[in-house]
GROMACS .gro file of C-alpha atoms in nm:
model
  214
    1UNK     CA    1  -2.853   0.093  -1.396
    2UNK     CA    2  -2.742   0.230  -1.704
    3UNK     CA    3  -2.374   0.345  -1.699
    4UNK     CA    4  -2.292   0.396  -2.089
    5UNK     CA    5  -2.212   0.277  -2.437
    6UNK     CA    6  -1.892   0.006  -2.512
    7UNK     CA    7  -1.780   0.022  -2.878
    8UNK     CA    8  -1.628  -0.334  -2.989
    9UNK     CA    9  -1.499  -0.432  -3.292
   10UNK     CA   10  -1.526  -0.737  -3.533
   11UNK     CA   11  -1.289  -0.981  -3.504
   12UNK     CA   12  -1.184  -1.281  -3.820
   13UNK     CA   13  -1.150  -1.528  -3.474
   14UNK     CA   14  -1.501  -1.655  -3.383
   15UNK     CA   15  -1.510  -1.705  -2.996
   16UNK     CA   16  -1.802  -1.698  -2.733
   17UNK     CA   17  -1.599  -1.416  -2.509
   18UNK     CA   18  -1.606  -1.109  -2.592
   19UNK     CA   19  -1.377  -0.863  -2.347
   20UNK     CA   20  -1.450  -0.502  -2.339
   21UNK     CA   21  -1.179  -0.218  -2.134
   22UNK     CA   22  -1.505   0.011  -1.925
   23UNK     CA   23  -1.212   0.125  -1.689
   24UNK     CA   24  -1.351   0.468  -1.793
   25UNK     CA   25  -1.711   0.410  -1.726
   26UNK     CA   26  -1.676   0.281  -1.395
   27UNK     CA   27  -1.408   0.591  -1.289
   28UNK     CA   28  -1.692   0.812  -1.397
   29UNK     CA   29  -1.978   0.608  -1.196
   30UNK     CA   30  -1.761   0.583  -0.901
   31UNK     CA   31  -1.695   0.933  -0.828
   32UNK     CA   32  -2.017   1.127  -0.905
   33UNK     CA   33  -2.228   1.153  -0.602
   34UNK     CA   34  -2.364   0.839  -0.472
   35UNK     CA   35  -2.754   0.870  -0.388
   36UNK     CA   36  -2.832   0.775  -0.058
   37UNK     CA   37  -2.889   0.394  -0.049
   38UNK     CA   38  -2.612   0.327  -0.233
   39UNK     CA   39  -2.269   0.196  -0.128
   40UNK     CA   40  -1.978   0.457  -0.237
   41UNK     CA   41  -1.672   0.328  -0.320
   42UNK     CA   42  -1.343   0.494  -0.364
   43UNK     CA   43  -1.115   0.407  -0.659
   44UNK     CA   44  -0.773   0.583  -0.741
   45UNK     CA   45  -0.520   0.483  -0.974
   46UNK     CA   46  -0.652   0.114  -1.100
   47UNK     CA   47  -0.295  -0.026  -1.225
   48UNK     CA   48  -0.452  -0.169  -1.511
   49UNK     CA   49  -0.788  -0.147  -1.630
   50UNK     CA   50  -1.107  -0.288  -1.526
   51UNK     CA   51  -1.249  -0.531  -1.811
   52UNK     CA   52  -1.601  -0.696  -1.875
   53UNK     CA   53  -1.606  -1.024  -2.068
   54UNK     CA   54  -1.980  -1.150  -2.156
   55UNK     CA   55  -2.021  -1.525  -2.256
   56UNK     CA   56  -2.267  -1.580  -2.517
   57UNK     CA   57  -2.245  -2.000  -2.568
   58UNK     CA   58  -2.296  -2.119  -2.950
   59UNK     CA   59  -2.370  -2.449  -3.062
   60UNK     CA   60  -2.035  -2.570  -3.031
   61UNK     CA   61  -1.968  -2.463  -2.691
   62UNK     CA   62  -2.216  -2.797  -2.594
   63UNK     CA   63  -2.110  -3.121  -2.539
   64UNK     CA   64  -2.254  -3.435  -2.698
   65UNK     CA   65  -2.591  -3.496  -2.568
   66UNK     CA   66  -2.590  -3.149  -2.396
   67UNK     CA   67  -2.893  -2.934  -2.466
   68UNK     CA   68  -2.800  -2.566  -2.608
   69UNK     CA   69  -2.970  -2.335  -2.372
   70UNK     CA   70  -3.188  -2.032  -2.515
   71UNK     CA   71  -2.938  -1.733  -2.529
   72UNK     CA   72  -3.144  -1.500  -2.286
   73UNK     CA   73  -3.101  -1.822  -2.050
   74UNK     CA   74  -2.719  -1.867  -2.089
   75UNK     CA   75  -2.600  -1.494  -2.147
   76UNK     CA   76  -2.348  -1.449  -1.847
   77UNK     CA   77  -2.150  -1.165  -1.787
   78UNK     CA   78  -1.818  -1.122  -1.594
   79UNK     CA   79  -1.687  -0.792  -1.454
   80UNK     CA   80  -1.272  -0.795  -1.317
   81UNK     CA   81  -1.157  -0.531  -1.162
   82UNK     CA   82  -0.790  -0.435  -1.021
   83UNK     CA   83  -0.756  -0.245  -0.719
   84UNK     CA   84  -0.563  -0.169  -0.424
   85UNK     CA   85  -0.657  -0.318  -0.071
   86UNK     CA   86  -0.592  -0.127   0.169
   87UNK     CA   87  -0.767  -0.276   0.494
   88UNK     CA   88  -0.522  -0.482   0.721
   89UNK     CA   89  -0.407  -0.760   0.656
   90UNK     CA   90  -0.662  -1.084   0.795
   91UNK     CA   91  -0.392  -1.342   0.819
   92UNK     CA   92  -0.042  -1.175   1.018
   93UNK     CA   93   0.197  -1.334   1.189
   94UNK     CA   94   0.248  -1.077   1.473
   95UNK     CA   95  -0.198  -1.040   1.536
   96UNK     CA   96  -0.212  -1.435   1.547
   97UNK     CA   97   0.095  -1.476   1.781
   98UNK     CA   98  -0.024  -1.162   2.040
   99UNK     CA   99  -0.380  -1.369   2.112
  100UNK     CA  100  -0.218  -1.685   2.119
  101UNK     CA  101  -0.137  -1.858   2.489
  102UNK     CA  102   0.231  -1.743   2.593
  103UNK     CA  103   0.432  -1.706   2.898
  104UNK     CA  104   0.438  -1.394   3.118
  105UNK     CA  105   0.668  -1.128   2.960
  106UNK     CA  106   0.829  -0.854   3.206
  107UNK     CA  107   0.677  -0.491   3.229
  108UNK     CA  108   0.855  -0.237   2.967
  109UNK     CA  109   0.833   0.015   3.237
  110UNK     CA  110   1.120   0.276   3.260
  111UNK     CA  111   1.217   0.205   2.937
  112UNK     CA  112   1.220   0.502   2.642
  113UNK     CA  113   1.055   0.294   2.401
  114UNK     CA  114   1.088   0.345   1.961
  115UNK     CA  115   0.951   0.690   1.884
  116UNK     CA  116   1.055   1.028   1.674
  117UNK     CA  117   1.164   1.285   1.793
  118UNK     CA  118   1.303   1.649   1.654
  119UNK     CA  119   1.637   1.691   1.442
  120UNK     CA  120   1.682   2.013   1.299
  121UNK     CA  121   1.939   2.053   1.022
  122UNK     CA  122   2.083   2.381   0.958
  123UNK     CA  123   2.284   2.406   0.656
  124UNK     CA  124   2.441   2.701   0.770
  125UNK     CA  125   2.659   2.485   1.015
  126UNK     CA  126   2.701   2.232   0.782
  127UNK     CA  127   2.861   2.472   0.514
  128UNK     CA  128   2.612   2.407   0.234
  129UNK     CA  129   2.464   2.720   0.346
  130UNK     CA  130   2.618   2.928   0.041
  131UNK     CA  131   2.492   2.721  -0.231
  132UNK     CA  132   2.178   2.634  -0.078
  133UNK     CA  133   1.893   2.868  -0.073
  134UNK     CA  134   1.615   2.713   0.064
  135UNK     CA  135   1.542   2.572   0.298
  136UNK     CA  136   1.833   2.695   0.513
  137UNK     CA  137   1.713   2.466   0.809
  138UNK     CA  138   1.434   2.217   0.813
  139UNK     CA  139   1.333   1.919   1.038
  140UNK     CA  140   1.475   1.576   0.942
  141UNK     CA  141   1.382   1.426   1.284
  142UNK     CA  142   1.523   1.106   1.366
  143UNK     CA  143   1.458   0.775   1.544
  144UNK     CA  144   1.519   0.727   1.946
  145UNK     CA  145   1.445   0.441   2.209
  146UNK     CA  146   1.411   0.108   2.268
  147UNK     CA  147   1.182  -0.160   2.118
  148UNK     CA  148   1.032  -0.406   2.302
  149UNK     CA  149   1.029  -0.744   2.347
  150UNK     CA  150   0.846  -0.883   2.157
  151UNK     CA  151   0.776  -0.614   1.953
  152UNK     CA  152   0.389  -0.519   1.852
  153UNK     CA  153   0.264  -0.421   1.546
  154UNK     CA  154   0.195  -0.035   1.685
  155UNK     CA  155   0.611  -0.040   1.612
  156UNK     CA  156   0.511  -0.173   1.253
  157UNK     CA  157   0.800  -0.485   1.231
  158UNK     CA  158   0.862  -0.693   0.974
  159UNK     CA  159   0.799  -1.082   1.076
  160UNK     CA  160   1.189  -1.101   1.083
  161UNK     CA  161   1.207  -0.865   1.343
  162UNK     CA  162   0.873  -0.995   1.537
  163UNK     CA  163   1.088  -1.339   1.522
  164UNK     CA  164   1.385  -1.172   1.689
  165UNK     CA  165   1.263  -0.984   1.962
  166UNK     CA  166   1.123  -1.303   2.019
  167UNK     CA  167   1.425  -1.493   2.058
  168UNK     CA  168   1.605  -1.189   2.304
  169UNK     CA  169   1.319  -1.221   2.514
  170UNK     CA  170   1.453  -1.587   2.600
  171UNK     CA  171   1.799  -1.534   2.432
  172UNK     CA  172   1.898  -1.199   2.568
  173UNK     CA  173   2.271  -1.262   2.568
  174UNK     CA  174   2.277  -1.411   2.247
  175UNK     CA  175   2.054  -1.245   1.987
  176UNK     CA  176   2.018  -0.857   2.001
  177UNK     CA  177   1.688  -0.642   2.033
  178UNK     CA  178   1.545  -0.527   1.681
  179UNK     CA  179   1.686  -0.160   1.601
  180UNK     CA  180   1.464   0.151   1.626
  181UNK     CA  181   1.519   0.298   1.265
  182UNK     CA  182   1.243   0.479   0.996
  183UNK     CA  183   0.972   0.285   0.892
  184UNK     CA  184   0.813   0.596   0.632
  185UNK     CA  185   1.013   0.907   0.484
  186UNK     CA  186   0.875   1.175   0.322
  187UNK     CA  187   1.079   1.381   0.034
  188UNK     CA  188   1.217   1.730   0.036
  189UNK     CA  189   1.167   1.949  -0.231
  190UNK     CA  190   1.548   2.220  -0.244
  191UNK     CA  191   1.600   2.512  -0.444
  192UNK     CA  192   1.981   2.575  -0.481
  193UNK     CA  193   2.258   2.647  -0.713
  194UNK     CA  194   2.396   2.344  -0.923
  195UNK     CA  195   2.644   2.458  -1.225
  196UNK     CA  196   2.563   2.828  -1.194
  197UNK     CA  197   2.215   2.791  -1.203
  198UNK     CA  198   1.933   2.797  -0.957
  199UNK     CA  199   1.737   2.458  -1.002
  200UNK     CA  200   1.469   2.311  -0.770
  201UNK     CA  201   1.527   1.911  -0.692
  202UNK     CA  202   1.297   1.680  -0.569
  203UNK     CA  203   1.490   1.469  -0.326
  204UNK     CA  204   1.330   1.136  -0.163
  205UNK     CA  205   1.388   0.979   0.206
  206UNK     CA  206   1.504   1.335   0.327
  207UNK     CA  207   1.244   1.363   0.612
  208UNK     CA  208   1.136   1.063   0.921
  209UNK     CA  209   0.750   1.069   0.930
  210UNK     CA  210   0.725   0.740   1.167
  211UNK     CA  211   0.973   0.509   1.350
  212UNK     CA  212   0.947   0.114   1.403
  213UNK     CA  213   1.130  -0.188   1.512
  214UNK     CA  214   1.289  -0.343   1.238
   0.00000   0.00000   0.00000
């Protein structure tokens, strides 16, 4: 598979690595269309860039007594790449302790447990409604309920929180249940007037988009 052309350049420092940046060839490779038979994979935003080092031994790369292998023999080449995982996690906490052997734990029935639910803000009522002009209302939603005990990862908790919803399931009178509070926000963006002059801000955390246990 042919994927392009790396320029390098000399260098006064004689070394048997040689690193070349092919960040660029691979974006290209990676997001044309796959033929079928081939695995696709998806990149976006590599924080830093994928690099190639080949290893070409010389004569001094051998020990004493060590034979120096033919070069089409000992060529090696080494691709690194930087990317995001984004599969769940193999080793948590909370997954490990919810198959382990525990003791029975009472039924959450009748209980309102951790969700979101609707909050509509109207600037109008809060008197930002003359310097605001738009949105005049939107939906900020909020966070409502109970979370359980012990909390699952469906209410996305840190390990802190796993540990104490833990503890008030044997503790109840001495260490309080985890709070239901945003886990993800999403930003607004507000047209308004700010020194005489209509401007359009970007503002983060302005909207709930899921609630957890933490």
């Amino acid at each position: 598979l042919f994927l392009g052309t790396v320029a390098g350049s000399p260098s006064s420092i004689q070394a048997s690595w040689k690193v070349f940046e092919v960040t660029s060839l691979l974006r290209s490779w990676l997001h044309q269309a796959v033929a079928p038979g081939h695995h696709f994979f998806e990149v976006s935003g590599l924080p830093t860039p994928a690099t190639v080092a080949t290893h070409s031994p010389t004569p001094s790369d051998a020990g004493p007594g060590d034979p120096v292998l033919p070069q089409d023999v000992t060529d090696r080449v080494l691709l690194l790449v930087f990317s995001k995982d984004k599969s769940p996690g193999e080793h948590s906490l909370i997954r490990t302790a919810e198959t382990a052997p525990a003791a029975a734990i009472p039924g959450e029935e009748g209980r309102s447990l951790c969700r979101r639910v609707d909050m509509m803000v109207d600037f109008e009522q809060t008197g930002w409604g003359s310097w605001i002009v738009y949105p005049k209302k939107y939906n900020a939603y909020r966070c409502e309920g109970q979370c359980p005990t012990p909390v699952d990862e469906t209410f996305k908790p840190t390990n802190h929180a796993y540990i104490q919803s833990l503890l008030q399931l044997y503790k109840p009178n001495q260490v309080p249940c985890p709070a239901c509070s945003p886990v993800r926000m999403s930003p607004l963006s507000m047209l308004y007037y700010e020194k005489g002059e209509i401007v359009v801000r970007h503002h983060e955390d302005m909207i709930i988009e899921e609630c957890g246990c933490n």
